[in-house]
Short mmCIF file of C-alpha atoms in Angstrom, two decimals:
data_model
loop_
_atom_site.label_atom_id
_atom_site.label_comp_id
_atom_site.label_asym_id
_atom_site.label_seq_id
_atom_site.Cartn_x
_atom_site.Cartn_y
_atom_site.Cartn_z
CA MET A 12 122.35 83.82 97.07
CA ILE A 13 119.62 83.62 94.54
CA THR A 14 116.70 85.62 94.36
CA VAL A 15 113.55 85.30 93.06
CA GLU A 16 111.56 87.79 90.61
CA LYS A 17 108.23 87.89 89.58
CA ILE A 18 107.35 90.40 86.54
CA GLY A 19 103.95 91.29 86.33
CA GLY A 20 101.69 91.23 82.66
CA THR A 21 101.30 94.99 82.94
CA SER A 22 105.66 94.67 83.13
CA MET A 23 106.04 92.80 80.27
CA SER A 24 104.12 93.79 77.96
CA GLN A 25 106.86 97.58 78.78
CA PHE A 26 110.45 94.66 78.67
CA GLU A 27 112.84 97.90 77.33
CA ASP A 28 111.48 99.05 80.92
CA CYS A 29 111.66 95.34 82.53
CA LEU A 30 115.52 95.30 81.33
CA ASN A 31 116.89 98.34 81.71
CA ASN A 32 115.50 98.91 84.56
CA ILE A 33 115.32 94.72 86.52
CA VAL A 34 117.24 93.16 84.09
CA LYS A 35 120.80 95.66 82.98
CA ARG A 36 120.05 98.58 86.03
CA ASN A 37 123.46 98.84 88.02
CA ARG A 38 124.56 95.38 87.22
CA THR A 39 128.47 94.33 85.92
CA GLU A 40 128.82 91.13 84.74
CA ALA A 41 130.08 89.99 88.52
CA THR A 42 126.10 90.42 89.67
CA MET A 43 123.87 89.99 86.53
CA TYR A 44 123.92 86.46 87.19
CA SER A 45 121.91 84.15 90.25
CA ARG A 46 118.85 85.48 89.70
CA ILE A 47 115.87 83.90 89.04
CA PHE A 48 112.84 85.55 86.44
CA VAL A 49 109.62 83.89 86.86
CA VAL A 50 107.42 86.27 84.47
CA SER A 51 103.60 86.20 83.93
CA ALA A 52 101.77 87.15 80.00
CA TYR A 53 102.10 89.72 78.28
CA ASN A 54 98.81 92.60 79.99
CA ASN A 55 95.17 91.25 78.93
CA VAL A 56 96.90 87.87 76.97
CA THR A 57 95.27 85.80 79.57
CA ASN A 58 92.40 87.86 79.52
CA TRP A 59 92.22 86.38 75.06
CA LEU A 60 92.80 83.20 76.23
CA LEU A 61 90.46 81.98 79.02
CA GLU A 62 88.26 85.43 80.17
CA HIS A 63 88.75 88.39 81.17
CA LYS A 64 89.74 89.44 84.99
CA LYS A 65 87.55 91.66 85.71
CA THR A 66 84.85 92.19 83.39
CA GLY A 67 84.52 88.24 82.62
CA GLU A 68 84.15 88.66 78.74
CA PRO A 69 84.70 85.63 77.14
CA GLY A 70 88.62 84.09 74.91
CA VAL A 71 88.72 81.48 73.70
CA TYR A 72 88.02 79.36 76.90
CA GLU A 73 84.27 79.38 75.97
CA LYS A 74 84.58 78.55 71.98
CA PHE A 75 85.96 75.24 73.39
CA ALA A 76 83.45 74.88 76.30
CA LYS A 77 80.36 75.79 74.30
CA ASN A 78 82.14 73.36 71.66
CA ASP A 79 82.16 76.52 69.02
CA ASP A 80 84.92 77.27 66.45
CA TYR A 81 87.93 77.90 69.18
CA GLU A 82 90.49 77.08 66.44
CA SER A 83 89.43 79.78 64.36
CA ALA A 84 89.73 81.55 68.00
CA LEU A 85 93.22 80.69 68.16
CA ASP A 86 94.05 82.00 65.04
CA GLU A 87 93.08 84.90 65.75
CA LEU A 88 94.84 85.23 69.28
CA TYR A 89 97.68 83.77 67.24
CA GLU A 90 97.39 86.99 64.83
CA ARG A 91 97.15 89.28 67.97
CA LEU A 92 100.21 87.91 69.29
CA LEU A 93 102.53 88.46 66.39
CA VAL A 94 102.03 91.91 66.51
CA LEU A 95 103.36 91.12 70.04
CA ASN A 96 106.24 90.20 69.27
CA GLN A 97 106.45 93.19 66.46
CA GLY A 98 107.11 95.67 68.95
CA PHE A 99 110.06 93.73 70.93
CA GLU A 100 112.02 93.09 67.71
CA ALA A 101 113.70 96.73 68.52
CA ILE A 102 115.10 95.74 71.58
CA GLY A 103 116.99 92.34 70.21
CA LEU A 104 113.80 89.93 69.73
CA ASN A 105 114.43 87.96 66.30
CA LEU A 106 111.19 88.01 64.82
CA ALA A 107 110.96 85.06 62.84
CA GLU A 108 112.20 82.57 65.63
CA ALA A 109 109.59 84.34 68.21
CA ASN A 110 106.57 83.41 65.20
CA SER A 111 107.94 80.35 64.87
CA PHE A 112 107.75 79.25 68.48
CA ILE A 113 104.32 80.37 69.13
CA LYS A 114 103.18 78.76 66.13
CA TYR A 115 104.12 75.87 67.12
CA ARG A 116 102.71 75.82 70.04
CA ILE A 117 99.27 77.14 69.54
CA LYS A 118 99.14 73.75 66.95
CA GLN A 119 100.33 71.44 69.59
CA ALA A 120 97.53 73.29 71.89
CA LYS A 121 94.78 72.24 68.80
CA THR A 122 95.92 69.22 68.56
CA TYR A 123 95.34 68.44 72.67
CA LEU A 124 91.89 70.63 72.27
CA THR A 125 90.80 68.94 69.62
CA SER A 126 91.85 65.50 71.04
CA MET A 127 89.59 66.42 73.59
CA ASN A 128 86.97 67.70 72.07
CA GLN A 129 86.75 64.32 70.33
CA VAL A 130 86.07 62.32 74.08
CA LEU A 131 84.17 64.83 75.52
CA THR A 132 81.33 64.42 72.61
CA SER A 133 81.79 60.42 73.05
CA GLY A 134 79.45 60.70 76.30
CA TYR A 135 81.66 58.51 78.00
CA VAL A 136 83.54 60.66 80.26
CA GLU A 137 82.93 63.35 83.74
CA LYS A 138 83.02 66.79 81.51
CA SER A 139 84.37 69.44 84.14
CA SER A 140 87.76 67.61 84.36
CA ILE A 141 88.43 68.04 80.54
CA TYR A 142 87.15 71.20 80.84
CA LEU A 143 89.43 72.53 83.40
CA ALA A 144 92.38 70.37 81.84
CA ALA A 145 91.44 73.32 78.77
CA ARG A 146 91.70 75.06 80.68
CA GLU A 147 95.50 75.01 82.05
CA ILE A 148 96.77 74.36 77.85
CA LEU A 149 94.82 77.64 76.64
CA ALA A 150 96.45 80.06 79.91
CA SER A 151 100.01 78.46 79.60
CA LEU A 152 100.26 79.57 76.05
CA GLY A 153 100.78 83.35 77.60
CA GLU A 154 103.32 82.58 79.75
CA ALA A 155 105.48 80.19 78.03
CA HIS A 156 105.35 83.06 75.04
CA SER A 157 105.96 86.14 77.56
CA ALA A 158 109.14 83.77 79.08
CA TRP A 159 110.77 82.46 75.37
CA ASN A 160 110.72 86.00 74.44
CA SER A 161 112.29 87.60 77.33
CA VAL A 162 115.57 84.69 77.22
CA ASN A 163 115.47 85.39 73.37
CA ILE A 164 115.56 89.18 74.34
CA LEU A 165 118.35 89.38 76.91
CA ASN A 166 120.46 86.17 74.68
CA ASN A 167 120.39 88.94 71.70
CA ASN A 168 121.56 91.37 74.34
CA SER A 169 124.83 89.59 75.39
CA ILE A 170 122.97 88.49 78.87
CA LYS A 171 123.12 84.67 79.41
CA ALA A 172 119.95 83.14 79.41
CA THR A 173 117.93 80.07 79.83
CA PHE A 174 114.10 79.46 79.72
CA ILE A 175 112.35 76.99 81.83
CA ASP A 176 109.61 76.01 80.49
CA LEU A 177 107.47 74.51 83.38
CA CYS A 178 104.13 73.74 80.57
CA GLY A 179 104.66 70.12 80.04
CA PHE A 180 104.21 70.84 76.82
CA ASN A 181 106.48 67.90 75.61
CA ASP A 182 106.23 65.17 78.10
CA SER A 183 103.94 63.47 79.59
CA GLU A 184 105.78 63.01 83.18
CA GLU A 185 102.60 61.95 85.82
CA LEU A 186 104.78 65.42 87.84
CA THR A 187 103.10 66.98 91.12
CA ILE A 188 104.24 70.84 90.16
CA ASP A 189 106.67 70.90 93.55
CA GLU A 190 108.28 68.47 91.59
CA ARG A 191 108.45 70.04 87.61
CA ILE A 192 110.18 72.72 89.71
CA HIS A 193 112.44 70.50 91.77
CA LYS A 194 113.68 68.52 88.30
CA ALA A 195 113.71 71.32 86.23
CA PHE A 196 115.85 73.13 88.34
CA GLU A 197 118.02 70.40 88.93
CA GLY A 198 121.53 70.80 88.33
CA ILE A 199 121.65 74.29 86.90
CA ASP A 200 124.37 77.00 87.81
CA PHE A 201 122.86 80.23 88.53
CA SER A 202 125.94 82.20 89.24
CA LYS A 203 126.61 81.97 85.23
CA THR A 204 122.98 82.51 83.39
CA LEU A 205 119.38 84.04 83.77
CA CYS A 206 116.79 81.72 84.23
CA VAL A 207 113.07 82.94 82.84
CA ALA A 208 110.60 80.21 84.01
CA THR A 209 107.03 80.28 82.82
CA GLY A 210 104.02 81.30 85.72
CA TYR A 211 102.16 78.31 84.61
CA THR A 212 103.27 75.05 85.31
CA LYS A 213 101.84 71.40 84.79
CA GLY A 214 101.47 69.40 87.74
CA THR A 215 99.40 66.24 88.40
CA GLU A 216 97.20 68.58 90.80
CA GLY A 217 96.12 70.97 88.80
CA ILE A 218 97.53 74.61 89.60
CA MET A 219 94.54 76.47 88.31
CA ARG A 220 92.41 73.75 89.91
CA ALA A 221 93.81 74.93 92.83
CA PHE A 222 94.92 78.45 92.90
CA ASP A 223 93.27 79.85 89.45
CA ARG A 224 94.42 82.69 88.30
CA GLY A 225 96.55 83.23 91.32
CA TYR A 226 98.83 80.57 89.33
CA SER A 227 101.98 82.68 88.89
CA GLU A 228 102.59 84.28 91.25
CA VAL A 229 102.45 80.09 93.45
CA THR A 230 104.30 78.93 90.54
CA PHE A 231 106.93 81.83 92.08
CA SER A 232 106.76 81.58 95.32
CA LYS A 233 107.15 77.31 95.41
CA VAL A 234 109.78 78.28 93.31
CA ALA A 235 111.93 80.62 95.93
CA VAL A 236 111.14 77.65 98.36
CA GLU A 237 112.81 75.13 96.09
CA VAL A 238 115.91 77.09 95.57
CA LYS A 239 115.69 78.40 98.67
CA ALA A 240 116.08 82.30 97.76
CA ALA A 241 117.83 84.62 100.06
CA GLU A 242 114.50 87.41 98.80
CA ALA A 243 111.54 86.65 97.02
CA ILE A 244 110.78 89.78 94.53
CA ILE A 245 107.44 91.02 92.97
CA HIS A 246 107.52 93.56 90.10
CA LYS A 247 104.60 95.11 89.68
CA GLU A 248 103.29 98.53 87.81
CA PHE A 249 103.40 100.94 91.24
CA HIS A 250 104.21 100.87 94.95
CA LEU A 251 102.33 98.74 97.79
CA SER A 252 100.73 101.98 98.73
CA SER A 253 98.87 103.28 101.89
CA ALA A 254 96.08 103.70 99.41
CA ASP A 255 94.66 102.70 95.47
CA PRO A 256 96.37 106.08 93.68
CA LYS A 257 93.57 105.98 90.90
CA LEU A 258 91.47 106.59 94.50
CA VAL A 259 93.29 109.27 96.33
CA GLY A 260 95.52 110.78 93.64
CA LYS A 261 99.57 109.92 93.16
CA ASP A 262 100.26 112.62 95.13
CA LYS A 263 98.85 111.42 98.40
CA SER A 264 99.58 107.65 97.56
CA ILE A 265 102.70 106.65 100.17
CA PRO A 266 104.84 103.81 99.61
CA VAL A 267 104.93 101.58 102.71
CA GLY A 268 108.25 100.57 103.17
CA ASN A 269 107.73 97.54 105.45
CA THR A 270 104.74 95.11 106.32
CA ASN A 271 103.78 91.94 107.74
CA PHE A 272 102.74 88.76 106.22
CA MET A 273 99.23 89.54 108.61
CA VAL A 274 98.97 92.81 106.98
CA ALA A 275 99.39 91.17 103.39
CA ASP A 276 96.33 88.26 104.46
CA GLN A 277 93.64 91.64 105.41
CA LEU A 278 95.23 92.57 101.54
CA ALA A 279 94.34 89.81 99.55
CA ASP A 280 91.22 88.89 101.73
CA VAL A 281 89.22 92.30 99.82
CA GLY A 282 91.50 91.28 96.86
CA MET A 283 93.71 93.54 97.08
CA GLU A 284 96.34 91.28 96.82
CA ALA A 285 100.54 92.19 97.48
CA ILE A 286 100.47 88.80 96.49
CA HIS A 287 98.12 85.67 96.13
CA PRO A 288 97.81 84.31 100.03
CA LYS A 289 98.00 80.94 99.08
CA ALA A 290 101.16 81.87 97.60
CA ALA A 291 102.51 83.83 100.47
CA LYS A 292 102.30 81.21 102.84
CA PRO A 293 105.06 78.77 101.59
CA LEU A 294 107.29 82.03 101.23
CA GLU A 295 106.22 83.41 105.27
CA LEU A 296 106.87 79.00 106.52
CA ALA A 297 110.39 79.04 104.84
CA GLY A 298 110.75 82.51 105.99
CA VAL A 299 111.72 84.36 102.85
CA LYS A 300 111.15 87.87 102.74
CA ILE A 301 109.09 89.21 99.59
CA ARG A 302 109.95 92.47 98.54
CA ILE A 303 107.26 94.58 96.42
CA LYS A 304 109.24 96.87 93.54
CA ASN A 305 107.53 99.72 90.94
CA THR A 306 109.42 98.69 87.76
CA PHE A 307 109.89 101.98 87.04
CA GLU A 308 110.72 103.51 89.95
CA PRO A 309 113.74 101.23 89.63
CA ASP A 310 116.01 102.85 92.84
CA HIS A 311 112.50 102.68 95.31
CA PRO A 312 113.45 99.92 97.60
CA GLY A 313 110.03 98.96 97.79
CA THR A 314 108.17 97.62 100.16
CA LEU A 315 109.50 94.47 102.65
CA ILE A 316 107.12 91.83 103.88
CA SER A 317 108.37 90.02 106.43
CA THR A 318 106.99 87.42 109.23
CA ASP A 319 108.25 89.25 112.14
CA TYR A 320 107.59 93.04 111.22
CA ILE A 321 105.65 95.24 113.72
CA SER A 322 106.06 99.52 113.14
CA PRO A 323 108.58 101.21 115.24
CA THR A 324 106.19 103.77 115.50
CA PRO A 325 102.06 103.49 115.80
CA LYS A 326 100.28 104.42 112.58
CA VAL A 327 98.07 103.17 110.07
CA GLU A 328 99.95 101.58 106.64
CA ILE A 329 97.49 100.72 104.50
CA VAL A 330 93.58 101.79 104.17
CA SER A 331 91.60 99.76 101.10
CA GLY A 332 88.62 98.24 100.17
CA THR A 333 86.49 96.99 97.72
CA ASP A 334 82.96 98.03 96.38
CA ARG A 335 81.76 94.59 95.26
CA VAL A 336 80.28 93.65 98.17
CA ILE A 337 76.95 92.35 99.94
CA ALA A 338 75.24 92.64 103.30
CA PHE A 339 73.27 89.94 104.42
CA GLU A 340 71.45 90.25 107.13
CA VAL A 341 69.96 87.13 108.95
CA HIS A 342 67.40 88.11 112.47
CA ASP A 343 65.58 85.86 114.32
CA PRO A 344 63.52 87.15 117.72
CA LEU A 345 64.65 83.60 119.04
CA MET A 346 68.32 83.88 118.06
CA VAL A 347 68.66 84.70 121.69
CA GLY A 348 70.81 82.66 123.61
CA GLU A 349 70.28 80.18 121.29
CA VAL A 350 73.57 77.86 120.81
CA GLY A 351 74.54 77.35 117.07
CA TYR A 352 72.22 78.99 116.07
CA ASP A 353 74.42 80.53 112.92
CA LEU A 354 75.43 76.67 112.23
CA LYS A 355 72.41 76.75 109.13
CA ILE A 356 74.29 79.23 107.97
CA MET A 357 77.86 78.27 107.27
CA GLN A 358 77.28 75.63 106.43
CA LEU A 359 74.80 76.83 103.71
CA MET A 360 78.19 78.78 102.43
CA GLN A 361 80.22 76.21 102.79
CA LYS A 362 78.24 73.90 100.09
CA HIS A 363 78.03 76.90 97.07
CA SER A 364 81.87 77.73 98.76
CA ILE A 365 81.69 81.26 99.50
CA SER A 366 83.75 82.96 102.26
CA TYR A 367 82.60 85.87 104.37
CA ILE A 368 84.94 88.63 104.95
CA LEU A 369 83.24 89.86 107.96
CA LYS A 370 80.82 88.77 110.33
CA SER A 371 79.30 90.31 113.06
CA THR A 372 76.10 89.78 115.29
CA ASN A 373 74.07 90.56 118.00
CA ALA A 374 71.66 89.19 120.05
CA ASN A 375 68.78 88.49 117.52
CA SER A 376 71.24 89.01 114.56
CA ILE A 377 74.05 88.53 112.55
CA THR A 378 75.31 90.29 109.69
CA MET A 379 78.03 89.02 107.05
CA VAL A 380 79.53 91.05 104.32
CA VAL A 381 80.67 89.03 100.68
CA TRP A 382 81.12 88.93 97.67
CA ASP A 383 78.42 90.56 94.93
CA ASN A 384 78.66 87.12 92.79
CA ALA A 385 76.25 84.78 91.44
CA ALA A 386 77.08 82.17 93.98
CA THR A 387 75.81 84.05 96.60
CA HIS A 388 72.28 85.16 95.27
CA THR A 389 72.20 81.28 94.24
CA MET A 390 73.02 81.56 97.89
CA LEU A 391 71.10 83.67 98.96
CA SER A 392 67.83 83.12 97.24
CA GLU A 393 67.82 78.78 99.29
CA MET A 394 68.62 81.31 102.80
CA GLU A 395 65.55 83.05 102.46
CA LYS A 396 63.15 79.56 102.52
CA SER A 397 64.47 78.92 105.86
CA VAL A 398 65.12 81.83 108.45
CA TYR A 399 63.07 83.88 109.73
CA SER A 400 63.87 88.14 108.17
CA LEU A 401 66.48 88.13 105.99
CA THR A 402 68.08 91.24 104.61
CA VAL A 403 70.17 91.97 101.48
CA LYS A 404 72.37 95.17 100.37
CA PRO A 405 74.95 96.05 98.35
CA VAL A 406 77.58 98.02 99.96
CA ALA A 407 81.38 98.62 100.68
CA ILE A 408 83.71 97.54 102.59
CA ALA A 409 86.42 100.07 103.45
CA CYS A 410 89.68 99.06 105.81
CA ALA A 411 92.22 100.51 108.06
CA MET A 412 95.33 97.84 108.65
CA GLY A 413 98.67 98.23 110.13
CA SER A 414 100.66 96.24 112.01
CA ASN A 415 100.82 98.47 114.61
CA ILE A 416 97.72 100.28 114.97
CA ALA A 417 96.08 98.19 118.44
CA TYR A 418 96.28 101.55 120.57
CA PRO A 419 93.49 104.23 121.96
CA GLY A 420 92.20 106.70 119.14
CA PHE A 421 92.91 104.85 115.71
CA LEU A 422 88.97 103.97 116.04
CA ALA A 423 87.97 107.36 116.96
CA ARG A 424 90.09 108.91 114.29
CA CYS A 425 88.77 106.38 111.81
CA ALA A 426 85.23 107.05 112.89
CA GLN A 427 85.49 110.82 112.66
CA ALA A 428 87.82 110.28 109.22
CA LEU A 429 84.09 109.26 107.99
CA CYS A 430 81.85 110.89 109.93
CA GLU A 431 83.30 114.01 108.21
CA GLN A 432 82.17 113.35 105.34
CA ASN A 433 78.70 113.02 105.62
CA ILE A 434 79.72 108.44 105.68
CA ASN A 435 77.51 105.75 107.75
CA ILE A 436 79.17 103.39 109.38
CA GLU A 437 76.86 100.81 108.90
CA CYS A 438 78.81 97.59 109.85
CA PHE A 439 81.75 97.70 111.79
CA GLY A 440 84.66 94.34 112.29
CA GLN A 441 87.57 94.01 114.47
CA SER A 442 89.60 91.01 115.85
CA LEU A 443 91.53 90.78 119.26
CA LYS A 444 94.76 90.35 116.95
CA GLN A 445 93.73 94.29 115.79
CA VAL A 446 95.65 94.60 112.50
CA ASN A 447 92.69 95.57 110.48
CA MET A 448 90.17 98.31 111.34
CA GLN A 449 86.51 96.89 108.59
CA PHE A 450 83.81 99.49 108.14
CA VAL A 451 81.22 99.01 106.19
CA ILE A 452 79.31 101.61 104.27
CA ALA A 453 76.72 102.31 101.78
CA ARG A 454 78.46 101.61 98.01
CA ASP A 455 78.63 104.70 96.24
CA ARG A 456 80.57 106.69 98.91
CA TYR A 457 83.40 104.04 99.01
CA VAL A 458 85.30 106.26 97.04
CA ASP A 459 85.00 109.35 99.42
CA ALA A 460 85.72 106.82 102.06
CA ILE A 461 89.22 105.78 101.27
CA LYS A 462 90.32 109.24 100.59
CA ALA A 463 89.04 110.24 103.89
CA LEU A 464 91.06 107.52 105.76
CA ASN A 465 94.29 108.25 103.56
CA ASN A 466 93.64 111.69 104.21
CA ALA A 467 92.85 111.48 108.38
CA LEU A 468 96.14 109.24 108.75
CA CYS A 469 98.27 108.12 106.02
CA ALA A 470 98.61 111.11 103.67
CA ASN A 471 99.34 113.59 106.37
CA GLN A 472 101.20 111.88 109.20
#
């Protein structure tokens, strides 16, 4: 039985811990293999290549997009990667071989980017496709670097390992993502080698075009489905817990243990992904369970996400949310009784590729909570011209989630916990499925709300 295991960037940067806690721990020669690792780039490397995921600080990609000196930017990146390589020499990385590999891969990337830049400057092509391709090329460098290094370290630690390069740098085959993954793993005897695959996969549909920065989890998901994995394991630097330990304190953050895919979807909807939702769906449909483990607590079983799990006792499993949203409310005295009034709102949101997290209505008002970003503000400026009245407010959303919360009293306990901290509920949402109670609150009370809900519903159960 094969397991497919995803190792995130923060864990990869501490690869000695990965070696001891994930690869070797409690393994004998007989149990070492039948595992595939799909690895992310080392911490911050993709940020340097593209842009910082949270702050937006530009990386090499912006240099290319602005026809600036991207070659020098890649040279600077190369120097940074050499420093990273040096940090792994003590655990078995052959420094000369590793430096040579990434030097050649960056040289290849420069060649591709130079050709693409020449095509761009000709003025004969549509630019967006070229820019997307450039992002793909740059993104792939990080995963190729970490995956190649990992295989080198494993082999030098007397563990048979195989580098599965899904980046497609050395071929011109027009394969879909699924076809490339199928071809890469065809004929491998998994019982005799540990496969380490790049989190990036080249495909005709463009993995970043479809999934953006969630691409490594999509590769992980597709590999697990391809090899019919017994379990798909994600190694992170933290547990999937009742609440973010950075907000509520590690002692109040309780590992979840078990939950289902529906709750995982609720988490993803507010940006707190256990796994990218587009990566979770193929696993869910294929009946492959996901286990979230903490790299630094290897003996803890972690949290198992399955299709049919329902908590045997009613309880809130996770408190989460975000303070990076805004609420807008369309008000119109003539809305009452008018069929399809919100159609024009939804059409405008579709035009700007904006989805909502929460929607609440009354007789003459519609309130929606959406991400606070440039596209949203552009959309709202346009909307203001076509509605009777528009109110926009920066807010936060705090959520109480669970596989078994459809019982009287949970809503009251949530409201009471917020009330005791003098936090007003400005808007509320819950569907008939009753897996997620969503509370819209003032943005500056977000941390207080998460602490209050976690203390009342999870930490003291």
